Short mmCIF file of C-alpha atoms and ligand atoms in Angstrom, two decimals:
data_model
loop_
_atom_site.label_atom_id
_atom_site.label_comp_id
_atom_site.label_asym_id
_atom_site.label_seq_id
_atom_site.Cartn_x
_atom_site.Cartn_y
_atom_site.Cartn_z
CA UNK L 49 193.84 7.69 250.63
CA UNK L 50 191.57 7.50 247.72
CA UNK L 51 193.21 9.89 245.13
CA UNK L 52 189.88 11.79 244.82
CA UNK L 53 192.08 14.66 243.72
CA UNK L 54 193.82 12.67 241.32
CA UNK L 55 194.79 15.32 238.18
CA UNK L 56 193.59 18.39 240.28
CA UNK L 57 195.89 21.35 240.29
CA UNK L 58 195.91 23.50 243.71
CA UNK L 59 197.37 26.41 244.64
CA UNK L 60 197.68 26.84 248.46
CA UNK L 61 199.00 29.93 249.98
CA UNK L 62 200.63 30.24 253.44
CA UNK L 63 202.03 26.34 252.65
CA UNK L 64 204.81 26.88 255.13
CA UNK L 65 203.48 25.67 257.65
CA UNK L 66 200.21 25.38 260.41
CA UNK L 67 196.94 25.16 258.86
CA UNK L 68 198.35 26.02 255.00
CA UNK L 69 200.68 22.88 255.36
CA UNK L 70 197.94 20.59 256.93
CA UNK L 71 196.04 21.37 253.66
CA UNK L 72 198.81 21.22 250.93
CA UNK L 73 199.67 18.01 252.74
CA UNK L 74 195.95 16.62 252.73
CA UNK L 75 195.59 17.37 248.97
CA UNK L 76 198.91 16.28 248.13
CA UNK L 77 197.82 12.59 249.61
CA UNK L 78 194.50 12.79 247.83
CA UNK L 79 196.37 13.15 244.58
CA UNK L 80 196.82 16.87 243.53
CA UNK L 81 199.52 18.80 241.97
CA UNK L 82 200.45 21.79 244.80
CA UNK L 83 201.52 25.18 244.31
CA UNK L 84 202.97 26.43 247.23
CA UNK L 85 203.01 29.48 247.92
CA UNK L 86 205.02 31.02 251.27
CA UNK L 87 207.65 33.04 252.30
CA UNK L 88 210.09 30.64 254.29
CA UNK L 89 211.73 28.45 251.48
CA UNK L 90 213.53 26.01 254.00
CA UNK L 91 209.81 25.52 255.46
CA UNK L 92 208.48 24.84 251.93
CA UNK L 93 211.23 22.18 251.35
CA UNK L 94 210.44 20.46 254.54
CA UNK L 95 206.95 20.52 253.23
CA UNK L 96 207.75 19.01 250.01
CA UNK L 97 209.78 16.02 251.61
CA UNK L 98 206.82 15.36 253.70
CA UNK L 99 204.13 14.80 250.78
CA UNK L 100 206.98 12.69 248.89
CA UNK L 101 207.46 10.56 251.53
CA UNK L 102 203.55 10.11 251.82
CA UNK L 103 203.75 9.38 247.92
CA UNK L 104 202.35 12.30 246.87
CA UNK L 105 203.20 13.98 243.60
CA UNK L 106 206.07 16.74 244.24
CA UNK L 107 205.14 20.23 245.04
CA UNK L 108 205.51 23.53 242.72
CA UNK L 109 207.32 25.32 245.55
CA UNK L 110 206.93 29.18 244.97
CA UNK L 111 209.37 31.13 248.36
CA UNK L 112 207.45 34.41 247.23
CA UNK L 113 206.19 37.36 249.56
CA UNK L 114 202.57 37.63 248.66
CA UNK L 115 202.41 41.58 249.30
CA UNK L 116 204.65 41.57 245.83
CA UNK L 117 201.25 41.69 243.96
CA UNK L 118 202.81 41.46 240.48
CA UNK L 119 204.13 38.26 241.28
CA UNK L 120 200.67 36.92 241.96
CA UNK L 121 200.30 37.90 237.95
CA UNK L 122 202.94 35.97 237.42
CA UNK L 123 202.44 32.57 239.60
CA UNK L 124 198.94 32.67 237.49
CA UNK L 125 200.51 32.99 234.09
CA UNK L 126 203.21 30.55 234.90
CA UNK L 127 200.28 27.76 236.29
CA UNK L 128 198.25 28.65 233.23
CA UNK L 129 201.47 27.71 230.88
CA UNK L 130 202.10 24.70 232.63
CA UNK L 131 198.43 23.44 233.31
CA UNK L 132 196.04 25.57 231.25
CA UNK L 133 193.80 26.10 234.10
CA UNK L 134 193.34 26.02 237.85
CA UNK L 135 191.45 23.27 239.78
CA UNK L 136 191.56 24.83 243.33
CA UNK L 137 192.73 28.19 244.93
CA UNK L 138 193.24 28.50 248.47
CA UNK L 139 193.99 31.87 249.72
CA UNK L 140 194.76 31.20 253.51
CA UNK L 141 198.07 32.88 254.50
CA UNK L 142 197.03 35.57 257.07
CA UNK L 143 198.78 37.95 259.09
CA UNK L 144 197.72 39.23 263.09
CA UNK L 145 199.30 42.67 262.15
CA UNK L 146 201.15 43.11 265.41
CA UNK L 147 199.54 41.31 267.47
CA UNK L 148 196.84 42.16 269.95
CA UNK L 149 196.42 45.89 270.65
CA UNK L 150 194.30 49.22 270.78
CA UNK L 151 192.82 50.59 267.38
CA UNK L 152 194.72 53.44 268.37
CA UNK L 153 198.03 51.82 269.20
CA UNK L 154 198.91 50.11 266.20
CA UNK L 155 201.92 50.94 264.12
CA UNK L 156 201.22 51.87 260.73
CA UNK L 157 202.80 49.02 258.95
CA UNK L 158 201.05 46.23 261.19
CA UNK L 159 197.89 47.70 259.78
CA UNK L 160 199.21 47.73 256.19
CA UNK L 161 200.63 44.12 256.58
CA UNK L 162 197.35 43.07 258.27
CA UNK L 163 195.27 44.36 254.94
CA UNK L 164 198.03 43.64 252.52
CA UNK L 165 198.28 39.79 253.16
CA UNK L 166 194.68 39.04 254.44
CA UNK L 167 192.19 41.73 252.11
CA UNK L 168 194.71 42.81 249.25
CA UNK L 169 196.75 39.53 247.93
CA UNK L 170 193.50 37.59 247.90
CA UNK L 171 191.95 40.47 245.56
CA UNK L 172 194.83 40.01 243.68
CA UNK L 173 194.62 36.14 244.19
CA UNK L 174 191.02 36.78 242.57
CA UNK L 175 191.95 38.74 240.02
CA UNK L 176 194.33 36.55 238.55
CA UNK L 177 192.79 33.39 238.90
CA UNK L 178 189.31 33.72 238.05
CA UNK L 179 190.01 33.14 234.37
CA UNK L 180 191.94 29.90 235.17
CA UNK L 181 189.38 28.42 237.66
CA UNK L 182 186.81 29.36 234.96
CA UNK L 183 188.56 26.84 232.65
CA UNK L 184 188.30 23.96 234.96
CA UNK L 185 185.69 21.38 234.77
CA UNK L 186 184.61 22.02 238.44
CA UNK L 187 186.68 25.28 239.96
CA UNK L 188 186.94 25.63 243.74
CA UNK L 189 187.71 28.57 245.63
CA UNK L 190 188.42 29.11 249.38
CA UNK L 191 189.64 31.10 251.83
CA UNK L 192 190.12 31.40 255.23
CA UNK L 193 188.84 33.94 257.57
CA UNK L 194 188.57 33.70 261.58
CA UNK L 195 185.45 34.31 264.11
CA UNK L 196 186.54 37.89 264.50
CA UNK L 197 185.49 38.86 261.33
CA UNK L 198 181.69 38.66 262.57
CA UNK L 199 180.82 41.35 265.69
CA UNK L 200 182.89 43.42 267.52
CA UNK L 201 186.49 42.29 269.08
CA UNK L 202 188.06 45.00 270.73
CA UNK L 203 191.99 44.68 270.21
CA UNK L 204 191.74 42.86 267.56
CA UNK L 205 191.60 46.00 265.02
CA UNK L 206 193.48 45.34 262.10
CA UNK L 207 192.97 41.59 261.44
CA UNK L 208 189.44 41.77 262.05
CA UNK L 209 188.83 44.63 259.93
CA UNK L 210 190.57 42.77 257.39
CA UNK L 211 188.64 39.11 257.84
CA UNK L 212 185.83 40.74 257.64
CA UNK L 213 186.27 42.58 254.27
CA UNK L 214 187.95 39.28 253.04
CA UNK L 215 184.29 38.01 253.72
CA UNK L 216 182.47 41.03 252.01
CA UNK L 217 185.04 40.69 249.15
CA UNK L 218 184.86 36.74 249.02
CA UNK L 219 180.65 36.99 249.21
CA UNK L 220 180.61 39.27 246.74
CA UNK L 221 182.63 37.51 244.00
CA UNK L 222 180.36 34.43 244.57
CA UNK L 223 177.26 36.14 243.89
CA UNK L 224 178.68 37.32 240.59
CA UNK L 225 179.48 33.82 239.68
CA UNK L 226 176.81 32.27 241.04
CA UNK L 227 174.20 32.11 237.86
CA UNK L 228 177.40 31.77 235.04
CA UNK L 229 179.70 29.17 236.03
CA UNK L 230 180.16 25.79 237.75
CA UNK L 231 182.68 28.00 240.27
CA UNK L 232 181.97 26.96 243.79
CA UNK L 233 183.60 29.80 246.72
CA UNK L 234 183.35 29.80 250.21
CA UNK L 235 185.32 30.71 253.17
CA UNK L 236 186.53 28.86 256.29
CA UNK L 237 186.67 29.78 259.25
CA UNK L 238 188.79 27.05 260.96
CA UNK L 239 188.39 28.08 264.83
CA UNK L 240 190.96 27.51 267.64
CA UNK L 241 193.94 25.64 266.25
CA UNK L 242 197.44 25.46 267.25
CA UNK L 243 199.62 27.43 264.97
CA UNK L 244 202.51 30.37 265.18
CA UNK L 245 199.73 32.49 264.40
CA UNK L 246 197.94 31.96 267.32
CA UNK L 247 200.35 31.62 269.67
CA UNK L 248 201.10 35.24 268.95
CA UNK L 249 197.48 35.94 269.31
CA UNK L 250 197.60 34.20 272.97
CA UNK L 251 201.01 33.48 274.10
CA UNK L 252 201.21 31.42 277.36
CA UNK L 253 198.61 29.12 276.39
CA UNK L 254 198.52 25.25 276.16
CA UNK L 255 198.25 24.20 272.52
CA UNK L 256 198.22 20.91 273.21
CA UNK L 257 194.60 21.56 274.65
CA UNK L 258 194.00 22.92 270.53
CA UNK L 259 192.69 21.37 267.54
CA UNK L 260 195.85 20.65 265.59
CA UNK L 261 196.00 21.85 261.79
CA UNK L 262 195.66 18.48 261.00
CA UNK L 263 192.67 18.32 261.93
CA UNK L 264 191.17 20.94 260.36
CA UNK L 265 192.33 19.73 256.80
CA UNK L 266 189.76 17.82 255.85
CA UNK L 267 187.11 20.47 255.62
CA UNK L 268 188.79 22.41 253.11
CA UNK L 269 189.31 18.90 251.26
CA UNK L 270 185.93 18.48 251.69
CA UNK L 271 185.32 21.78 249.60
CA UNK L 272 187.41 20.90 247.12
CA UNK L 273 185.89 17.93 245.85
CA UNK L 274 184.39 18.31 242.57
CA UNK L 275 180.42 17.35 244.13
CA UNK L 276 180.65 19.84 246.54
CA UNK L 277 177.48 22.73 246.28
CA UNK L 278 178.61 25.02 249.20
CA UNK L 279 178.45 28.34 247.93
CA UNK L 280 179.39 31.95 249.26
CA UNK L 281 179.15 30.57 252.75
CA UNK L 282 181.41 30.78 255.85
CA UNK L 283 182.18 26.94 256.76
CA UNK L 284 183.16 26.18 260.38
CA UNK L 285 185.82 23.57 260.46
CA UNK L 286 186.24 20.29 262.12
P1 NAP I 292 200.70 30.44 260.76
O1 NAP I 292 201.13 29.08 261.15
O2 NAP I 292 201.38 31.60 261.38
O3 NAP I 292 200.76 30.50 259.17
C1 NAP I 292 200.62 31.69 258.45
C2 NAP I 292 201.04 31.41 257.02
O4 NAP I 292 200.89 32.61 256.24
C3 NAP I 292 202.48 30.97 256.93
O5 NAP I 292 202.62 29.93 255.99
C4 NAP I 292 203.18 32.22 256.43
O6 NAP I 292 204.33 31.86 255.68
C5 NAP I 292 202.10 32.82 255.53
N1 NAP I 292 202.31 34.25 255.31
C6 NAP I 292 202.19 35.25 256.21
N2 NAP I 292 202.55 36.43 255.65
C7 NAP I 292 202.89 36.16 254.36
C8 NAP I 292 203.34 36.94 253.28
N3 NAP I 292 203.54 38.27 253.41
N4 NAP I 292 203.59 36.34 252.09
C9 NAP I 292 203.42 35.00 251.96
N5 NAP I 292 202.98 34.21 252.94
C10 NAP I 292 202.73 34.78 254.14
O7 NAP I 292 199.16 30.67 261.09
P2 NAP I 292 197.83 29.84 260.77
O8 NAP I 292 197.05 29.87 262.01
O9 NAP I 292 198.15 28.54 260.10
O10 NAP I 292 197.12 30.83 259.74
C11 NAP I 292 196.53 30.37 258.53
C12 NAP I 292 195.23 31.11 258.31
O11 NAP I 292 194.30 30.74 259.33
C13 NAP I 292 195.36 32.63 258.40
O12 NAP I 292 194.61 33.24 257.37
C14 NAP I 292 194.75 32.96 259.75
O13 NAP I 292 194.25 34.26 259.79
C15 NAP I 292 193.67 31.91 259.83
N6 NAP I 292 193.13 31.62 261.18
C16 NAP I 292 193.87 30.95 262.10
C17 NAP I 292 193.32 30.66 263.34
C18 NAP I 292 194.09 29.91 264.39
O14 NAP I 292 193.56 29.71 265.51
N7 NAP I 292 195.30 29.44 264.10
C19 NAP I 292 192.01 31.07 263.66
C20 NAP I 292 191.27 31.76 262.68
C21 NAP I 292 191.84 32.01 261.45
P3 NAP I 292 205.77 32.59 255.73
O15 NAP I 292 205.93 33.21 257.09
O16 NAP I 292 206.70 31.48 255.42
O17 NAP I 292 205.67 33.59 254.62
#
């Protein structure tokens, strides 16, 4: 590795594990200081021996459920005490929202989980960190959305609704930026890849036959690196 994230600070969210791990991991071995954000502690140790063991730096590790928005305030303040300002932000943990189904079938807290995780903690994710990007030499923002977000995917309600007003949301905040600060935002949209997630989404199928999160890593590394000029755009992975 060639520490070309040596003295970075990222936050990654949904660290516990499939593509959020791939990327804290990929960082990590690049050089950066992680905050990692997930619910599953034990998963977020695991994570931390891993990126020690590859001689990375060891992780913030932050066990919090992201729907508690006023902890978001408070992950922001504490990284702002500690660091004075934010490097990268990486809002990828996501949630199916029950799985696949009818509009009309789905139980009103799949729905809210669906928009609280993938629209709403992101906002919030926004919100808080904006000022701290702002005070980095070369800010980076990204987050990850999925193909459904673009056209119509019948049983795929909830999620897709909520991708695709990530998208809106994520656009939009570039476009203010765009003209005022060195922030760069974008979203990924990593494709196909073998992960809980999408095992849920199609159970029964072979995931050896996937892309691995692994391998999908290195395009949001790629976005992170201070040259980078992608802007307000949806990257496609691998
Ligand atoms: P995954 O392995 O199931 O990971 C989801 C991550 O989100 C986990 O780390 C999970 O951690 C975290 N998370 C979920 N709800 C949370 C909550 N309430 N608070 C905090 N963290 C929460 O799935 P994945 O495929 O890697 O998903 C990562 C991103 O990729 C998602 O945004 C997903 O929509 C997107 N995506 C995936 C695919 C694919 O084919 N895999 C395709 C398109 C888009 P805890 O459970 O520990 O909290």
């Amino acid at each position: 590795m060639a520490g070309l994230l040596d003295g970075r600070v990222a936050l990654v969210t949904g660290a516990s594990r499939g593509i959020g791990a791939a990327v804290a991991r990929r960082l990590a071995a690049e050089g950066a200081e992680i905050v990692a954000i997930a619910r599953t502690q034990g998963a977020l140790e695991e994570l931390d021996d891993q990126v020690r063991a590859a001689g990375g730096k060891p992780l913030v590790l932050v066990p919090e459920d992201l729907r508690n928005f006023d902890a978001i305030d408070k992950i922001a303040g504490a990284i702002f005490h500690r660091w004075g300002r934010l490097d990268i932000l990486i809002g990828n943990a996501g949630a199916i929202g029950g799985g696949l189904s009818p509009v009309a079938h789905h139980a009103p807290d799949d729905w809210e989980e669906a928009f609280a995780v993938n629209l709403t903690a992101n906002w919030r994710l926004i919100r808080a960190c904006d000022p701290l990007l702002r005070m980095a030499e070369a800010g980076k923002a990204m987050f990850t959305t999925s193909g459904v977000a673009q056209g119509i995917h019948p049983f795929w309600g909830p999620y897709a609704a909520s991708k695709a007003a990530l998208e809106t949301m994520v656009k939009t905040w570039a476009a203010e930026v765009v003209n005022t600060t060195q922030l760069r935002i974008n979203l990924v949209n990593p494709g196909a890849v073998a992960t809980r997630m999408r095992a849920i989404a199609f159970p029964g199928e072979d995931q050896t036959k996937l892309a691995q999160p692994d391998d999908v890593a290195g395009t949001f590394l790629s976005l992170c690196l201070p040259g980078c000029g992608h802007h307000g755009e949806v990257i496609l992975a691998g």
